[in-house]
């Protein structure tokens, strides 16, 4: 019974206080409450989400506050599950800003941005309603993050797998598939034991893509066209040759 007044007071304090440390502490308090309440947070989620864009803009170069905002949104998304879809228009630009390798913010926000992105994909249904064009378009932002050996490589592969399951044709589009396979090909050229787990995970990703294309729900002509396109791209990017060489070695 005290939740409405508590959330109202906390959000008012967040907007009024000027000290970054205080803002972060208050945001963390709200995040913990959101996590504990789970789905019961819905009556208060609109008010919480409404204040975050302005808080993000006002934080300037205070990247710790931006981190707190991203973790807050991740908690809300996880708690609301599919009901969080209504916030995508607000959330997706924040993810784009957080993972942009050309932005200084990415140094501080990349991990939290990927966590939020993962939560968004996990809570997005494949149909009814189908994924938005904005969410599918965000898949192109994964391409600069596929640097082999980077700390973000494995989480990015998991995001790619989520996109494959959500919309295989998005990953099969020429503007994504070809540069993606080129980016992944060094995994199969490196035969060191240190890269063995990357090789296995990347192989599993390609297997998931083939399996998604082969689903009975996809018309036969589109299935054959997609498989032909995939094999052609693997040949043109030399990924198939490198994968065969790595397997033989």
Coordinates of C-alpha atoms in Angstrom, one line a residue:
X1 CA 0.0 0.0 0.0
X2 CA 3.0 2.3 0.5
X3 CA 4.5 1.7 -3.0
X4 CA 2.8 4.6 -4.8
X5 CA 4.0 7.2 -2.4
X6 CA 7.4 5.7 -2.1
X7 CA 8.0 5.7 -5.9
X8 CA 6.6 9.2 -6.2
X9 CA 9.0 10.5 -3.6
X10 CA 12.0 8.6 -5.0
X11 CA 11.4 9.9 -8.5
X12 CA 10.9 13.4 -7.3
X13 CA 14.2 13.3 -5.4
X14 CA 16.0 11.9 -8.4
X15 CA 14.8 14.8 -10.5
X16 CA 15.6 17.4 -7.9
X17 CA 19.0 16.4 -6.5
X18 CA 22.1 17.8 -8.3
X19 CA 24.7 15.4 -6.8
X20 CA 25.6 12.6 -9.1
X21 CA 26.3 10.2 -6.2
X22 CA 22.9 10.8 -4.8
X23 CA 21.2 10.3 -8.2
X24 CA 22.9 7.0 -8.6
X25 CA 22.0 5.8 -5.1
X26 CA 18.4 6.7 -5.7
X27 CA 18.3 5.0 -9.1
X28 CA 19.8 1.9 -7.6
X29 CA 17.1 2.0 -4.9
X30 CA 14.4 2.1 -7.5
X31 CA 16.1 -0.6 -9.5
X32 CA 16.1 -3.0 -6.5
X33 CA 12.4 -2.2 -5.9
X34 CA 11.6 -2.9 -9.6
X35 CA 13.5 -6.3 -9.4
X36 CA 11.7 -7.3 -6.1
X37 CA 8.2 -6.3 -7.4
X38 CA 8.7 -8.0 -10.8
X39 CA 5.4 -7.8 -12.7
X40 CA 3.8 -5.8 -10.0
X41 CA 5.9 -2.8 -11.1
X42 CA 3.6 -2.2 -14.1
X43 CA 1.4 0.5 -12.4
X44 CA 4.5 2.6 -11.8
X45 CA 6.6 1.8 -14.9
X46 CA 5.2 4.6 -17.1
X47 CA 6.2 7.3 -14.5
X48 CA 9.6 5.7 -14.1
X49 CA 10.3 5.5 -17.8
X50 CA 9.0 9.0 -18.5
X51 CA 11.7 10.6 -16.4
X52 CA 14.6 8.6 -17.9
X53 CA 15.1 10.3 -21.3
X54 CA 15.5 13.8 -19.7
X55 CA 17.8 12.3 -17.0
X56 CA 19.9 10.7 -19.7
X57 CA 20.2 14.0 -21.6
X58 CA 21.0 16.0 -18.5
X59 CA 23.6 13.6 -17.4
X60 CA 26.0 14.8 -20.1
X61 CA 29.3 13.0 -19.6
X62 CA 28.3 11.5 -16.3
X63 CA 28.5 8.0 -17.7
X64 CA 28.0 6.4 -14.3
X65 CA 24.5 7.9 -14.3
X66 CA 23.9 6.5 -17.8
X67 CA 25.0 3.1 -16.6
X68 CA 22.5 3.3 -13.7
X69 CA 19.8 4.3 -16.2
X70 CA 20.6 1.3 -18.5
X71 CA 20.5 -1.2 -15.6
X72 CA 17.2 0.3 -14.4
X73 CA 15.6 -0.1 -17.9
X74 CA 17.0 -3.7 -18.0
X75 CA 15.3 -4.4 -14.7
X76 CA 12.0 -2.9 -15.9
X77 CA 12.2 -4.9 -19.2
X78 CA 12.9 -8.2 -17.4
X79 CA 10.1 -7.6 -14.9
X80 CA 7.4 -6.5 -17.4
X81 CA 8.4 -9.2 -20.0
X82 CA 6.3 -8.7 -23.2
X83 CA 4.5 -5.7 -21.7
X84 CA 7.8 -3.8 -22.0
X85 CA 7.3 -3.6 -25.8
X86 CA 5.6 -0.3 -25.5
X87 CA 8.9 1.3 -24.4
X88 CA 11.0 0.2 -27.3
X89 CA 10.7 3.5 -29.0
X90 CA 12.4 5.1 -26.0
X91 CA 14.8 2.3 -25.3
X92 CA 16.3 1.5 -28.7
X93 CA 18.0 4.9 -29.3
X94 CA 19.7 4.5 -25.9
X95 CA 21.0 1.1 -26.9
X96 CA 22.3 2.5 -30.2
X97 CA 24.2 5.3 -28.4
X98 CA 25.6 2.9 -25.8
X99 CA 27.1 0.4 -28.2
X100 CA 28.4 2.8 -30.9
X101 CA 32.1 2.1 -31.2
X102 CA 32.7 5.6 -32.5
X103 CA 31.3 7.1 -29.3
X104 CA 33.4 7.7 -26.2
X105 CA 30.4 6.5 -24.2
X106 CA 30.8 2.9 -25.5
X107 CA 33.9 2.5 -23.4
X108 CA 31.8 2.9 -20.3
X109 CA 28.3 1.7 -21.5
X110 CA 29.0 -1.1 -23.9
X111 CA 28.5 -4.0 -21.4
X112 CA 25.3 -2.5 -19.9
X113 CA 24.0 -1.6 -23.4
X114 CA 24.5 -5.3 -24.5
X115 CA 22.8 -6.5 -21.3
X116 CA 19.8 -4.3 -22.0
X117 CA 19.7 -5.3 -25.7
X118 CA 19.8 -9.0 -24.6
X119 CA 16.8 -8.4 -22.3
X120 CA 14.9 -6.7 -25.0
X121 CA 15.3 -9.6 -27.5
X122 CA 14.5 -12.2 -24.9
X123 CA 11.2 -10.5 -24.2
X124 CA 10.2 -9.8 -27.8
X125 CA 7.8 -12.3 -29.4
X126 CA 8.4 -13.5 -32.9
X127 CA 4.7 -12.9 -33.8
X128 CA 1.6 -11.1 -32.4
X129 CA 3.0 -8.5 -32.6
X130 CA 6.0 -9.2 -34.9
X131 CA 9.3 -7.5 -34.0
X132 CA 9.4 -3.8 -35.0
X133 CA 11.4 -2.6 -38.0
X134 CA 13.4 -0.4 -35.5
X135 CA 14.4 -3.4 -33.4
X136 CA 15.4 -5.5 -36.5
X137 CA 17.3 -2.5 -38.0
X138 CA 19.4 -2.4 -34.8
X139 CA 20.9 -5.7 -35.8
X140 CA 23.3 -3.8 -38.1
X141 CA 24.9 -2.2 -35.1
X142 CA 26.2 -5.6 -34.1
X143 CA 28.6 -5.7 -37.1
X144 CA 31.3 -3.3 -35.6
X145 CA 31.2 -5.3 -32.4
X146 CA 32.2 -8.7 -33.8
X147 CA 35.9 -8.2 -33.3
X148 CA 37.3 -11.6 -32.6
X149 CA 39.0 -11.8 -29.2
X150 CA 37.3 -8.8 -27.7
X151 CA 35.5 -9.0 -24.4
X152 CA 32.2 -8.4 -26.1
X153 CA 32.6 -11.1 -28.7
X154 CA 30.7 -13.9 -26.9
X155 CA 27.8 -11.7 -25.8
X156 CA 27.5 -10.3 -29.4
X157 CA 27.3 -13.9 -30.7
X158 CA 24.5 -14.6 -28.3
X159 CA 22.7 -11.4 -29.6
X160 CA 23.2 -12.6 -33.1
X161 CA 21.7 -16.0 -32.2
X162 CA 18.7 -14.2 -30.6
X163 CA 18.2 -12.3 -33.9
X164 CA 18.4 -15.5 -35.9
X165 CA 15.6 -17.0 -33.8
X166 CA 13.6 -13.8 -33.9
X167 CA 14.0 -13.0 -37.6
X168 CA 16.4 -15.2 -39.6
X169 CA 15.7 -13.1 -42.8
X170 CA 17.1 -10.1 -41.1
X171 CA 20.5 -11.8 -40.6
X172 CA 20.3 -13.2 -44.1
X173 CA 20.0 -9.7 -45.7
X174 CA 23.0 -8.9 -47.8
X175 CA 23.9 -5.8 -45.8
X176 CA 24.3 -7.9 -42.7
X177 CA 25.2 -11.5 -43.7
X178 CA 28.2 -10.8 -46.0
X179 CA 30.0 -8.4 -43.6
X180 CA 29.1 -10.6 -40.7
X181 CA 30.7 -13.7 -42.3
X182 CA 33.8 -11.7 -43.2
X183 CA 34.0 -10.5 -39.6
X184 CA 33.7 -14.1 -38.3
X185 CA 36.1 -15.7 -40.7
X186 CA 39.2 -15.0 -38.6
X187 CA 37.8 -17.4 -36.0
X188 CA 38.3 -20.3 -38.5
X189 CA 41.8 -19.0 -39.5
X190 CA 43.1 -19.1 -35.9
X191 CA 43.9 -22.7 -34.9
X192 CA 45.2 -21.8 -31.4
X193 CA 43.6 -23.5 -28.4
X194 CA 42.8 -20.1 -27.0
X195 CA 40.3 -19.5 -29.7
X196 CA 38.7 -23.0 -29.6
X197 CA 35.7 -21.8 -27.6
X198 CA 35.1 -19.0 -30.1
X199 CA 35.4 -21.5 -33.0
X200 CA 32.8 -23.8 -31.3
X201 CA 30.4 -20.9 -30.5
X202 CA 30.6 -19.5 -34.0
X203 CA 30.0 -22.9 -35.5
X204 CA 26.9 -23.3 -33.3
X205 CA 25.7 -19.9 -34.5
X206 CA 26.0 -21.0 -38.2
X207 CA 24.2 -24.2 -37.3
X208 CA 21.4 -22.2 -35.7
X209 CA 21.1 -20.1 -38.8
X210 CA 20.8 -23.1 -41.0
X211 CA 18.2 -24.7 -38.7
X212 CA 16.1 -21.5 -38.6
X213 CA 16.1 -21.4 -42.4
X214 CA 15.0 -25.0 -42.6
X215 CA 11.9 -24.6 -40.4
X216 CA 8.8 -26.1 -42.1
X217 CA 7.0 -22.8 -41.5
X218 CA 9.2 -21.1 -44.2
X219 CA 7.9 -21.8 -47.7
X220 CA 10.1 -24.2 -49.7
X221 CA 11.1 -21.7 -52.4
X222 CA 12.2 -19.1 -49.8
X223 CA 14.0 -21.8 -47.8
X224 CA 16.0 -22.9 -50.9
X225 CA 16.7 -19.3 -51.8
X226 CA 17.9 -18.5 -48.3
X227 CA 20.2 -21.6 -48.1
X228 CA 21.7 -20.8 -51.5
X229 CA 22.4 -17.2 -50.4
X230 CA 24.0 -18.4 -47.2
X231 CA 26.3 -20.9 -48.9
X232 CA 27.2 -18.4 -51.6
X233 CA 28.1 -15.8 -49.0
X234 CA 30.2 -18.3 -47.1
X235 CA 32.1 -19.1 -50.3
X236 CA 32.6 -15.5 -51.3
X237 CA 33.9 -14.5 -47.9
X238 CA 36.2 -17.6 -47.8
X239 CA 34.6 -18.6 -44.5
X240 CA 33.7 -22.0 -45.9
X241 CA 37.3 -22.7 -46.9
X242 CA 38.6 -21.6 -43.5
X243 CA 36.1 -23.6 -41.6
X244 CA 36.9 -26.7 -43.6
X245 CA 40.7 -26.1 -43.1
X246 CA 40.1 -25.7 -39.3
X247 CA 38.0 -28.8 -39.1
X248 CA 40.6 -30.9 -41.0
X249 CA 43.4 -29.6 -38.7

